[in-house]
């Protein structure tokens, strides 16, 4: 009888990435594969993030798998930007269609993984005490899945309730009659604040860094558009995989610095009315020229001041200290309008820093704000947090947590030197969070699957990258970032700046998804250049 704890491959995480990796290894290569998932269901990000207003900022017809034509044709989205429950329904539909649950262990949290050199196997341990072995270990833990709760003095003494948006109670939170404090005005806060304000007695928003936000102008999809998206699926996929951002539109071939001011205004106004992230695609020089970027930044800041009646609030919200789109710009539904409500107040933590949480609420340098509930919309320990929590040990007992003390080092965001047969999906050093994730995930999974197939075909047991290949790739990551305005942001989670003590290294690859795809294809065609097989 075969040991069910010895497998060909172990995948950690059952979101978009882990589910497709299971399909690819199990159904395409016939490998004995098991997925370990900490949650009690599939969905990854969309299983955990159930906060009010949780919604995707990619258009629904692009935020889906395209590997199966049948799947594309049979699924129907209801609105332009899908909400969390609909995305979770979609992922459950995929799990049912491909019979994935039989190979997923739910409620299974990984506590450690070490490479057994003698047996050429990864040994994975779980919180429940189970030990599993496999030749290949693939992490599909997500870039934004390790909740970042600030180490604020006094939180343990708070007399009310507190929640982090990334670990929201499945039964929801009752805000009726409550005084609620929301800390953070990144994309999560921008989505949650309008919804909480509709229900709560009063909402106090604590803002450290003002943020650009674009109107989503969300709406139900028309029958005509639904039919169009199905009929033109190949064309839409072609656009998504041949541009830099993985979205279903190309960046316009024109420069803001060469366009007359009145024409720029008309172009931005039309993009503002249309809504969504396509605003970023109005000019090709927005992320490489400060002068070009200033035209977009000033347009949005004018809009903020026009939308908000209270000039003091307007100034706090429009006082943005970084270039437009140098952090991923959120899209919103009535975010700025919410500050016109009588039950919403705004505190600038730049002017009056938070000192501590007291039993009654939040204390800044100016006063105490009495609160019943605190909501941390403070984001994630992005790109690396979820990987480091796995306690991975490679050759000679080397620890990933030690190797990455000065920042993550990978080859293509896919492999790490010193960790044979370990693959990371959308790891640091890949385009990941700088683009629409499903096409990036499909590219990663297919590349990893082809590499493992190559090994099986040629009876190769191990694959690992080298320090030299890794150093060369890090130079390319740095070059791509420095060719843009992205590194100019002081408080960007792209640099890990939202987590105290985290090294400041620009983590995602800013060279664009299509360029990255061609690099990966060239590496594979060149006998997997930068990787050693044995």
Short mmCIF file of C-alpha atoms in Angstrom, two decimals:
data_model
loop_
_atom_site.label_atom_id
_atom_site.label_comp_id
_atom_site.label_asym_id
_atom_site.label_seq_id
_atom_site.Cartn_x
_atom_site.Cartn_y
_atom_site.Cartn_z
CA UNK A 1 0.00 0.00 0.00
CA UNK A 2 1.35 3.42 -1.02
CA UNK A 3 2.12 5.99 1.67
CA UNK A 4 -0.39 8.79 1.14
CA UNK A 5 2.01 11.19 2.90
CA UNK A 6 4.64 10.75 0.17
CA UNK A 7 3.75 12.69 -2.96
CA UNK A 8 5.27 14.04 -6.14
CA UNK A 9 4.37 17.64 -5.35
CA UNK A 10 2.99 19.73 -2.48
CA UNK A 11 1.35 23.07 -3.22
CA UNK A 12 0.75 25.56 -0.38
CA UNK A 13 -2.36 27.70 -0.87
CA UNK A 14 -5.71 27.15 -2.62
CA UNK A 15 -6.36 30.51 -4.24
CA UNK A 16 -6.14 31.33 -7.96
CA UNK A 17 -2.51 30.14 -8.07
CA UNK A 18 -2.74 26.94 -6.04
CA UNK A 19 -5.89 25.74 -7.78
CA UNK A 20 -4.43 26.13 -11.28
CA UNK A 21 -1.13 24.58 -10.15
CA UNK A 22 -3.07 21.52 -8.92
CA UNK A 23 -4.92 21.23 -12.23
CA UNK A 24 -1.63 21.52 -14.15
CA UNK A 25 0.40 19.01 -12.14
CA UNK A 26 -2.34 16.48 -11.44
CA UNK A 27 -4.33 16.56 -14.67
CA UNK A 28 -1.66 17.50 -17.23
CA UNK A 29 1.38 15.68 -15.82
CA UNK A 30 -0.32 12.96 -13.75
CA UNK A 31 1.64 13.84 -10.60
CA UNK A 32 0.43 12.87 -7.14
CA UNK A 33 -0.23 16.38 -5.85
CA UNK A 34 -1.71 17.71 -2.65
CA UNK A 35 -2.65 21.28 -1.81
CA UNK A 36 -2.38 22.46 1.81
CA UNK A 37 -4.76 25.33 2.65
CA UNK A 38 -5.03 27.15 5.98
CA UNK A 39 -8.63 28.21 5.31
CA UNK A 40 -11.70 25.98 5.36
CA UNK A 41 -12.43 26.61 1.68
CA UNK A 42 -10.83 27.60 -1.64
CA UNK A 43 -10.34 31.21 -2.65
CA UNK A 44 -7.15 32.46 -1.02
CA UNK A 45 -7.38 36.26 -0.80
CA UNK A 46 -11.10 36.07 -1.53
CA UNK A 47 -11.70 33.53 1.22
CA UNK A 48 -10.15 35.77 3.90
CA UNK A 49 -10.95 39.30 2.73
CA UNK A 50 -14.66 39.66 3.50
CA UNK A 51 -14.62 43.21 4.84
CA UNK A 52 -17.49 45.54 3.79
CA UNK A 53 -17.00 46.74 0.22
CA UNK A 54 -14.34 44.14 -0.71
CA UNK A 55 -14.18 44.27 -4.48
CA UNK A 56 -11.70 43.60 -7.28
CA UNK A 57 -10.08 46.53 -9.09
CA UNK A 58 -9.60 44.51 -12.30
CA UNK A 59 -12.58 44.32 -14.64
CA UNK A 60 -14.46 41.07 -14.19
CA UNK A 61 -13.93 39.75 -17.74
CA UNK A 62 -10.16 39.95 -17.13
CA UNK A 63 -10.16 38.69 -13.54
CA UNK A 64 -10.59 35.02 -14.37
CA UNK A 65 -8.81 32.00 -15.78
CA UNK A 66 -8.37 31.78 -19.54
CA UNK A 67 -6.67 28.34 -19.70
CA UNK A 68 -10.03 26.64 -20.36
CA UNK A 69 -12.16 27.98 -23.22
CA UNK A 70 -15.13 26.04 -21.85
CA UNK A 71 -14.76 27.73 -18.44
CA UNK A 72 -14.59 31.18 -20.07
CA UNK A 73 -17.78 30.51 -22.03
CA UNK A 74 -19.85 29.03 -19.19
CA UNK A 75 -19.17 31.58 -16.44
CA UNK A 76 -21.08 34.86 -16.38
CA UNK A 77 -20.12 37.89 -14.27
CA UNK A 78 -22.83 40.24 -13.07
CA UNK A 79 -20.95 43.55 -12.80
CA UNK A 80 -17.95 45.43 -14.13
CA UNK A 81 -15.96 45.12 -10.89
CA UNK A 82 -16.97 41.95 -9.02
CA UNK A 83 -17.45 41.89 -5.26
CA UNK A 84 -15.83 39.33 -2.98
CA UNK A 85 -18.86 36.97 -2.74
CA UNK A 86 -19.08 36.71 -6.54
CA UNK A 87 -15.34 36.05 -6.97
CA UNK A 88 -15.53 33.38 -4.27
CA UNK A 89 -18.52 31.78 -6.05
CA UNK A 90 -16.44 31.72 -9.25
CA UNK A 91 -13.51 30.00 -7.55
CA UNK A 92 -15.82 27.44 -5.94
CA UNK A 93 -17.32 26.80 -9.39
CA UNK A 94 -13.81 26.11 -10.72
CA UNK A 95 -13.10 23.77 -7.78
CA UNK A 96 -16.31 21.85 -8.55
CA UNK A 97 -15.75 21.74 -12.31
CA UNK A 98 -12.24 20.28 -12.02
CA UNK A 99 -12.95 18.17 -8.90
CA UNK A 100 -10.17 19.87 -6.95
CA UNK A 101 -11.33 19.39 -3.36
CA UNK A 102 -10.36 15.71 -3.24
CA UNK A 103 -6.70 16.79 -3.38
CA UNK A 104 -6.90 19.81 -1.07
CA UNK A 105 -6.39 19.54 2.70
CA UNK A 106 -8.36 22.41 4.26
CA UNK A 107 -7.79 23.87 7.74
CA UNK A 108 -4.17 22.82 7.32
CA UNK A 109 -1.56 25.39 8.29
CA UNK A 110 2.07 24.74 7.34
CA UNK A 111 4.51 25.33 10.20
CA UNK A 112 7.76 24.31 8.52
CA UNK A 113 9.36 22.89 5.37
CA UNK A 114 12.90 21.56 5.08
CA UNK A 115 14.80 19.91 2.24
CA UNK A 116 16.02 16.36 2.94
CA UNK A 117 19.14 16.15 0.74
CA UNK A 118 19.64 12.40 1.22
CA UNK A 119 16.17 11.58 -0.08
CA UNK A 120 15.81 14.57 -2.40
CA UNK A 121 12.48 15.44 -0.82
CA UNK A 122 10.80 18.37 0.83
CA UNK A 123 9.53 17.51 4.30
CA UNK A 124 6.52 19.64 5.18
CA UNK A 125 5.07 19.82 8.69
CA UNK A 126 1.60 21.08 9.61
CA UNK A 127 0.13 22.62 12.74
CA UNK A 128 -1.85 19.41 13.35
CA UNK A 129 1.39 17.42 13.54
CA UNK A 130 1.19 15.79 10.10
CA UNK A 131 4.42 15.25 8.10
CA UNK A 132 4.32 15.05 4.31
CA UNK A 133 7.10 14.45 1.79
CA UNK A 134 7.37 15.39 -1.88
CA UNK A 135 9.99 15.93 -4.55
CA UNK A 136 8.59 19.36 -5.45
CA UNK A 137 7.32 22.17 -3.21
CA UNK A 138 5.38 25.04 -4.81
CA UNK A 139 4.27 28.05 -2.78
CA UNK A 140 1.02 29.68 -3.88
CA UNK A 141 0.58 31.73 -0.72
CA UNK A 142 -0.31 35.04 -2.37
CA UNK A 143 1.43 38.43 -2.35
CA UNK A 144 -1.15 40.09 -0.10
CA UNK A 145 -2.20 37.50 2.44
CA UNK A 146 -0.12 38.08 5.58
CA UNK A 147 -2.10 40.66 7.58
CA UNK A 148 -0.09 43.57 8.93
CA UNK A 149 -1.44 44.65 12.34
CA UNK A 150 0.68 47.58 13.55
CA UNK A 151 2.39 47.06 16.88
CA UNK A 152 0.46 49.90 18.51
CA UNK A 153 0.97 50.27 22.27
CA UNK A 154 -2.16 49.54 24.29
CA UNK A 155 -4.09 47.44 21.78
CA UNK A 156 -4.36 44.64 24.34
CA UNK A 157 -6.06 47.07 26.75
CA UNK A 158 -8.71 48.33 24.29
CA UNK A 159 -12.16 47.79 25.83
CA UNK A 160 -13.97 47.49 22.49
CA UNK A 161 -13.58 45.14 19.50
CA UNK A 162 -10.90 45.34 16.81
CA UNK A 163 -10.59 43.69 13.40
CA UNK A 164 -8.11 43.55 10.50
CA UNK A 165 -9.69 43.73 7.06
CA UNK A 166 -7.56 40.80 5.85
CA UNK A 167 -8.93 38.41 8.51
CA UNK A 168 -12.56 39.51 8.64
CA UNK A 169 -15.09 37.45 10.64
CA UNK A 170 -17.18 35.32 8.28
CA UNK A 171 -20.33 36.22 10.20
CA UNK A 172 -19.63 39.94 9.57
CA UNK A 173 -19.44 42.83 12.04
CA UNK A 174 -22.43 44.81 13.34
CA UNK A 175 -21.63 48.55 13.21
CA UNK A 176 -25.12 49.81 14.08
CA UNK A 177 -25.02 52.53 16.75
CA UNK A 178 -21.24 52.21 17.08
CA UNK A 179 -18.40 54.71 17.01
CA UNK A 180 -15.85 53.20 14.63
CA UNK A 181 -12.22 54.15 14.00
CA UNK A 182 -10.69 53.10 10.69
CA UNK A 183 -6.89 53.19 10.51
CA UNK A 184 -5.56 53.32 6.95
CA UNK A 185 -6.62 54.86 3.64
CA UNK A 186 -5.05 52.48 1.16
CA UNK A 187 -7.21 50.49 -1.24
CA UNK A 188 -8.82 48.44 1.56
CA UNK A 189 -9.78 51.46 3.65
CA UNK A 190 -11.03 53.26 0.56
CA UNK A 191 -13.39 50.35 -0.15
CA UNK A 192 -14.51 49.77 3.44
CA UNK A 193 -15.02 53.33 4.75
CA UNK A 194 -18.08 54.23 2.59
CA UNK A 195 -19.79 50.96 3.54
CA UNK A 196 -19.06 51.27 7.27
CA UNK A 197 -20.21 54.93 7.26
CA UNK A 198 -23.64 53.89 5.96
CA UNK A 199 -24.19 51.70 9.02
CA UNK A 200 -22.20 53.15 11.92
CA UNK A 201 -23.29 55.96 14.21
CA UNK A 202 -19.96 57.72 13.60
CA UNK A 203 -16.74 56.91 11.72
CA UNK A 204 -13.38 58.52 12.45
CA UNK A 205 -10.83 57.93 9.69
CA UNK A 206 -7.17 58.03 10.76
CA UNK A 207 -5.01 58.86 7.73
CA UNK A 208 -1.22 58.73 7.66
CA UNK A 209 -0.71 59.04 3.91
CA UNK A 210 -3.18 60.69 1.54
CA UNK A 211 -3.94 58.62 -1.52
CA UNK A 212 -5.04 59.10 -5.10
CA UNK A 213 -8.22 57.21 -5.91
CA UNK A 214 -10.11 56.85 -9.16
CA UNK A 215 -13.87 56.39 -9.47
CA UNK A 216 -14.83 52.82 -10.36
CA UNK A 217 -18.12 53.89 -11.95
CA UNK A 218 -19.14 50.31 -11.39
CA UNK A 219 -22.34 49.05 -13.02
CA UNK A 220 -24.10 45.79 -13.91
CA UNK A 221 -22.79 44.26 -17.14
CA UNK A 222 -25.14 44.56 -20.10
CA UNK A 223 -26.16 41.46 -22.04
CA UNK A 224 -24.40 42.94 -25.09
CA UNK A 225 -21.12 43.23 -23.20
CA UNK A 226 -21.40 39.71 -21.75
CA UNK A 227 -21.85 38.33 -25.28
CA UNK A 228 -19.02 40.51 -26.59
CA UNK A 229 -16.59 39.27 -23.90
CA UNK A 230 -17.35 35.62 -24.74
CA UNK A 231 -17.19 36.12 -28.51
CA UNK A 232 -13.89 38.02 -28.30
CA UNK A 233 -12.25 35.97 -25.51
CA UNK A 234 -9.16 35.13 -27.61
CA UNK A 235 -8.67 38.75 -28.58
CA UNK A 236 -9.10 39.94 -24.95
CA UNK A 237 -6.58 37.34 -23.75
CA UNK A 238 -4.14 38.44 -26.46
CA UNK A 239 -4.34 42.05 -25.23
CA UNK A 240 -3.92 41.01 -21.58
CA UNK A 241 -0.81 38.92 -22.30
CA UNK A 242 0.94 41.30 -24.71
CA UNK A 243 0.83 44.48 -22.63
CA UNK A 244 2.72 45.46 -19.50
CA UNK A 245 -0.08 45.35 -16.96
CA UNK A 246 -2.18 42.25 -17.75
CA UNK A 247 -5.35 44.33 -18.09
CA UNK A 248 -7.64 44.15 -21.16
CA UNK A 249 -6.46 47.47 -22.63
CA UNK A 250 -3.30 48.89 -24.16
CA UNK A 251 -1.50 52.02 -22.98
CA UNK A 252 -2.07 54.89 -25.43
CA UNK A 253 0.95 55.68 -27.64
CA UNK A 254 1.13 59.37 -26.76
CA UNK A 255 3.04 61.50 -24.29
CA UNK A 256 1.55 63.96 -21.83
CA UNK A 257 4.63 66.19 -22.16
CA UNK A 258 3.89 66.58 -25.89
CA UNK A 259 0.12 67.17 -25.55
CA UNK A 260 -1.48 70.66 -25.20
CA UNK A 261 -2.91 71.38 -21.72
CA UNK A 262 -6.53 71.76 -22.87
CA UNK A 263 -6.35 68.41 -24.71
CA UNK A 264 -4.81 66.72 -21.63
CA UNK A 265 -7.73 68.00 -19.54
CA UNK A 266 -10.29 66.56 -21.99
CA UNK A 267 -8.50 63.18 -22.07
CA UNK A 268 -8.36 62.96 -18.27
CA UNK A 269 -11.97 64.05 -17.89
CA UNK A 270 -13.14 61.34 -20.32
CA UNK A 271 -11.07 58.72 -18.44
CA UNK A 272 -12.43 59.96 -15.09
CA UNK A 273 -16.00 59.63 -16.33
CA UNK A 274 -15.32 56.13 -17.70
CA UNK A 275 -13.76 55.12 -14.36
CA UNK A 276 -11.31 52.40 -13.46
CA UNK A 277 -7.60 51.79 -13.81
CA UNK A 278 -7.60 52.62 -17.53
CA UNK A 279 -6.99 56.21 -16.39
CA UNK A 280 -3.33 55.11 -16.00
CA UNK A 281 -3.23 54.15 -19.68
CA UNK A 282 -4.09 57.63 -21.03
CA UNK A 283 -0.42 58.49 -21.67
CA UNK A 284 2.65 56.29 -21.99
CA UNK A 285 4.97 58.61 -20.04
CA UNK A 286 3.00 58.90 -16.77
CA UNK A 287 5.28 56.55 -14.84
CA UNK A 288 8.60 57.63 -16.36
CA UNK A 289 8.39 61.44 -16.41
CA UNK A 290 7.77 63.66 -13.39
CA UNK A 291 6.45 66.41 -15.66
CA UNK A 292 3.97 64.02 -17.30
CA UNK A 293 2.96 62.56 -13.95
CA UNK A 294 2.31 66.01 -12.52
CA UNK A 295 -0.48 66.58 -15.06
CA UNK A 296 -2.37 63.50 -13.79
CA UNK A 297 -1.62 64.18 -10.12
CA UNK A 298 -2.86 67.77 -10.28
CA UNK A 299 -6.02 66.74 -12.17
CA UNK A 300 -6.95 64.20 -9.47
CA UNK A 301 -6.09 66.60 -6.63
CA UNK A 302 -8.41 69.21 -8.21
CA UNK A 303 -11.16 66.58 -8.39
CA UNK A 304 -10.72 65.75 -4.69
CA UNK A 305 -11.01 69.42 -3.72
CA UNK A 306 -14.14 69.79 -5.88
CA UNK A 307 -15.80 66.68 -4.40
CA UNK A 308 -15.30 67.56 -0.70
CA UNK A 309 -17.28 70.45 0.78
CA UNK A 310 -15.19 70.95 3.93
CA UNK A 311 -11.97 72.73 2.83
CA UNK A 312 -10.00 71.38 5.80
CA UNK A 313 -10.89 67.76 4.98
CA UNK A 314 -10.30 68.44 1.27
CA UNK A 315 -6.78 69.71 1.95
CA UNK A 316 -5.88 66.70 4.14
CA UNK A 317 -7.13 64.26 1.48
CA UNK A 318 -5.52 66.11 -1.46
CA UNK A 319 -2.14 66.58 0.24
CA UNK A 320 -0.55 63.62 -1.56
CA UNK A 321 3.22 63.23 -1.28
CA UNK A 322 4.01 60.81 -4.11
CA UNK A 323 3.61 60.55 -7.90
CA UNK A 324 0.31 59.26 -9.27
CA UNK A 325 0.31 55.44 -9.80
CA UNK A 326 3.71 55.06 -8.11
CA UNK A 327 1.62 53.10 -5.62
CA UNK A 328 -1.19 51.04 -7.13
CA UNK A 329 -4.04 53.59 -7.28
CA UNK A 330 -7.26 52.34 -5.70
CA UNK A 331 -10.59 52.64 -7.48
CA UNK A 332 -13.56 53.58 -5.35
CA UNK A 333 -17.31 53.86 -5.04
CA UNK A 334 -18.15 57.23 -3.40
CA UNK A 335 -15.03 57.35 -1.24
CA UNK A 336 -14.44 61.10 -1.33
CA UNK A 337 -18.20 61.84 -1.17
CA UNK A 338 -18.31 59.89 2.10
CA UNK A 339 -16.35 62.68 3.82
CA UNK A 340 -19.32 65.01 3.17
CA UNK A 341 -21.44 62.93 5.55
CA UNK A 342 -22.15 64.40 9.00
CA UNK A 343 -21.13 61.13 10.69
CA UNK A 344 -17.62 60.96 9.18
CA UNK A 345 -14.61 62.82 10.58
CA UNK A 346 -10.98 62.77 9.45
CA UNK A 347 -7.78 62.83 11.50
CA UNK A 348 -4.40 63.52 9.88
CA UNK A 349 -1.83 61.37 11.65
CA UNK A 350 0.83 63.41 9.91
CA UNK A 351 -0.31 66.48 11.87
CA UNK A 352 -1.25 64.65 15.08
CA UNK A 353 0.54 61.27 15.27
CA UNK A 354 -1.07 58.35 17.07
CA UNK A 355 0.47 57.76 20.48
CA UNK A 356 -1.35 54.72 21.82
CA UNK A 357 -4.60 52.83 22.06
CA UNK A 358 -6.29 53.39 25.41
CA UNK A 359 -9.22 51.39 26.82
CA UNK A 360 -11.67 54.04 25.54
CA UNK A 361 -10.23 54.43 22.03
CA UNK A 362 -7.30 56.00 20.14
CA UNK A 363 -5.05 58.68 21.61
CA UNK A 364 -3.16 61.04 19.30
CA UNK A 365 -0.87 63.90 20.32
CA UNK A 366 -3.97 66.14 20.33
CA UNK A 367 -6.77 64.16 22.00
CA UNK A 368 -8.48 60.83 22.74
CA UNK A 369 -11.09 59.61 20.23
CA UNK A 370 -13.68 57.41 22.00
CA UNK A 371 -14.38 54.26 19.95
CA UNK A 372 -16.39 51.04 20.20
CA UNK A 373 -14.67 49.32 17.26
CA UNK A 374 -11.26 49.76 15.60
CA UNK A 375 -10.78 48.55 12.02
CA UNK A 376 -7.18 48.09 10.86
CA UNK A 377 -7.10 48.69 7.10
CA UNK A 378 -3.32 48.59 7.33
CA UNK A 379 -2.57 46.18 4.53
CA UNK A 380 -0.17 43.27 4.48
CA UNK A 381 3.39 42.18 5.00
CA UNK A 382 3.43 42.06 1.21
CA UNK A 383 5.36 39.78 -1.15
CA UNK A 384 7.54 38.11 1.52
CA UNK A 385 5.46 37.85 4.72
CA UNK A 386 3.47 34.77 3.71
CA UNK A 387 6.59 32.97 2.49
CA UNK A 388 8.66 33.70 5.59
CA UNK A 389 5.88 32.42 7.86
CA UNK A 390 6.37 28.96 6.34
CA UNK A 391 9.78 28.58 8.07
CA UNK A 392 11.50 27.14 4.99
CA UNK A 393 14.94 25.51 5.33
CA UNK A 394 17.08 24.61 2.32
CA UNK A 395 20.48 23.02 1.72
CA UNK A 396 22.58 22.53 4.84
CA UNK A 397 19.76 23.77 7.06
CA UNK A 398 19.99 27.32 5.71
CA UNK A 399 16.88 29.33 6.61
CA UNK A 400 14.96 31.55 4.21
CA UNK A 401 14.27 33.96 7.07
CA UNK A 402 18.05 34.43 7.44
CA UNK A 403 18.81 34.53 3.71
CA UNK A 404 16.24 37.28 3.17
CA UNK A 405 17.20 39.47 6.14
CA UNK A 406 18.50 42.15 3.77
CA UNK A 407 15.59 41.65 1.38
CA UNK A 408 14.28 38.92 -0.95
CA UNK A 409 16.56 37.39 -3.59
CA UNK A 410 15.07 35.25 -6.34
CA UNK A 411 15.64 34.22 -9.91
CA UNK A 412 12.70 35.47 -12.02
CA UNK A 413 10.58 35.45 -8.87
CA UNK A 414 10.34 31.69 -9.44
CA UNK A 415 13.31 30.09 -7.67
CA UNK A 416 15.60 30.84 -4.71
CA UNK A 417 19.29 29.83 -4.61
CA UNK A 418 19.96 27.11 -2.03
CA UNK A 419 16.40 25.72 -2.16
CA UNK A 420 16.25 22.91 -4.75
CA UNK A 421 12.91 21.92 -6.31
CA UNK A 422 11.17 24.87 -4.65
CA UNK A 423 9.11 27.13 -6.89
CA UNK A 424 7.35 30.35 -5.88
CA UNK A 425 4.29 31.60 -7.76
CA UNK A 426 4.20 35.42 -8.11
CA UNK A 427 7.14 35.69 -5.73
CA UNK A 428 9.23 38.84 -5.20
CA UNK A 429 11.11 39.62 -8.39
CA UNK A 430 8.12 38.87 -10.63
CA UNK A 431 5.54 41.37 -12.01
CA UNK A 432 2.83 40.08 -9.60
CA UNK A 433 1.23 43.07 -7.84
CA UNK A 434 2.14 45.49 -10.65
CA UNK A 435 -0.36 43.83 -12.94
CA UNK A 436 -3.71 42.06 -13.13
CA UNK A 437 -2.88 38.83 -11.28
CA UNK A 438 -4.75 35.99 -13.06
CA UNK A 439 -2.76 36.23 -16.34
CA UNK A 440 0.48 36.56 -14.32
CA UNK A 441 -0.49 33.48 -12.29
CA UNK A 442 -1.31 31.46 -15.43
CA UNK A 443 2.09 32.35 -16.91
CA UNK A 444 3.89 31.31 -13.71
CA UNK A 445 2.02 28.04 -13.28
CA UNK A 446 2.51 27.03 -16.92
CA UNK A 447 6.25 27.84 -16.76
CA UNK A 448 6.72 25.83 -13.54
CA UNK A 449 4.70 22.92 -14.98
CA UNK A 450 6.80 22.93 -18.18
CA UNK A 451 10.00 22.94 -16.12
CA UNK A 452 8.86 19.93 -14.07
CA UNK A 453 7.75 18.19 -17.28
CA UNK A 454 11.23 18.82 -18.74
CA UNK A 455 12.75 17.20 -15.64
CA UNK A 456 10.45 14.18 -15.86
CA UNK A 457 11.18 13.73 -19.56
CA UNK A 458 14.95 13.80 -19.03
CA UNK A 459 14.98 11.84 -15.72
CA UNK A 460 16.34 14.83 -13.79
CA UNK A 461 15.90 14.78 -10.01
CA UNK A 462 16.70 18.30 -8.82
CA UNK A 463 16.69 21.85 -10.14
CA UNK A 464 18.07 24.90 -8.40
CA UNK A 465 19.17 28.35 -9.41
CA UNK A 466 22.54 29.91 -8.61
CA UNK A 467 23.59 32.96 -6.61
CA UNK A 468 25.06 34.44 -9.79
CA UNK A 469 21.79 34.11 -11.73
CA UNK A 470 19.95 35.56 -8.76
CA UNK A 471 22.30 38.56 -8.50
CA UNK A 472 21.95 39.24 -12.23
CA UNK A 473 18.15 39.10 -11.95
CA UNK A 474 18.16 41.46 -8.96
CA UNK A 475 20.15 43.93 -11.08
CA UNK A 476 17.43 43.70 -13.74
CA UNK A 477 14.70 44.19 -11.09
CA UNK A 478 16.52 47.30 -9.82
CA UNK A 479 17.09 48.60 -13.36
CA UNK A 480 13.42 48.20 -14.28
CA UNK A 481 12.27 49.93 -11.09
CA UNK A 482 14.72 52.81 -11.44
CA UNK A 483 13.53 53.44 -15.00
CA UNK A 484 10.20 54.49 -13.46
CA UNK A 485 8.93 56.81 -10.72
CA UNK A 486 7.97 53.83 -8.52
CA UNK A 487 10.94 53.96 -6.10
CA UNK A 488 10.16 57.61 -5.28
CA UNK A 489 7.41 56.61 -2.83
CA UNK A 490 8.61 56.70 0.78
CA UNK A 491 5.75 54.70 2.32
CA UNK A 492 5.19 52.10 -0.41
CA UNK A 493 4.53 48.46 0.48
CA UNK A 494 6.30 47.66 -2.82
CA UNK A 495 9.42 48.54 -0.77
CA UNK A 496 8.17 46.93 2.45
CA UNK A 497 7.92 50.39 4.05
CA UNK A 498 4.59 49.62 5.76
CA UNK A 499 6.18 47.02 8.06
CA UNK A 500 8.57 48.33 10.76
CA UNK A 501 12.04 46.77 10.52
CA UNK A 502 11.45 45.26 7.08
CA UNK A 503 14.37 45.90 4.68
CA UNK A 504 13.71 48.56 2.02
CA UNK A 505 14.07 46.68 -1.26
CA UNK A 506 11.89 47.21 -4.33
CA UNK A 507 10.27 43.79 -4.63
CA UNK A 508 8.09 43.43 -7.77
CA UNK A 509 9.48 43.43 -11.34
CA UNK A 510 8.49 46.67 -13.06
CA UNK A 511 9.56 45.67 -16.57
CA UNK A 512 6.03 44.69 -17.57
CA UNK A 513 4.24 41.36 -17.86
CA UNK A 514 4.79 40.86 -21.60
CA UNK A 515 8.53 41.61 -21.37
CA UNK A 516 8.83 39.35 -18.33
CA UNK A 517 6.98 36.56 -20.17
CA UNK A 518 9.43 36.79 -23.08
CA UNK A 519 12.41 36.64 -20.67
CA UNK A 520 10.99 33.48 -19.03
CA UNK A 521 10.37 31.92 -22.45
CA UNK A 522 13.97 32.70 -23.51
CA UNK A 523 15.34 31.16 -20.30
CA UNK A 524 13.39 27.94 -20.93
CA UNK A 525 14.36 27.82 -24.63
CA UNK A 526 18.02 28.22 -23.63
CA UNK A 527 17.94 25.01 -21.57
CA UNK A 528 16.71 26.84 -18.47
CA UNK A 529 19.61 29.27 -18.35
CA UNK A 530 20.57 30.20 -14.78
CA UNK A 531 19.31 26.89 -13.37
CA UNK A 532 21.24 23.69 -12.61
CA UNK A 533 19.75 20.21 -12.99
CA UNK A 534 21.09 16.97 -11.54
#
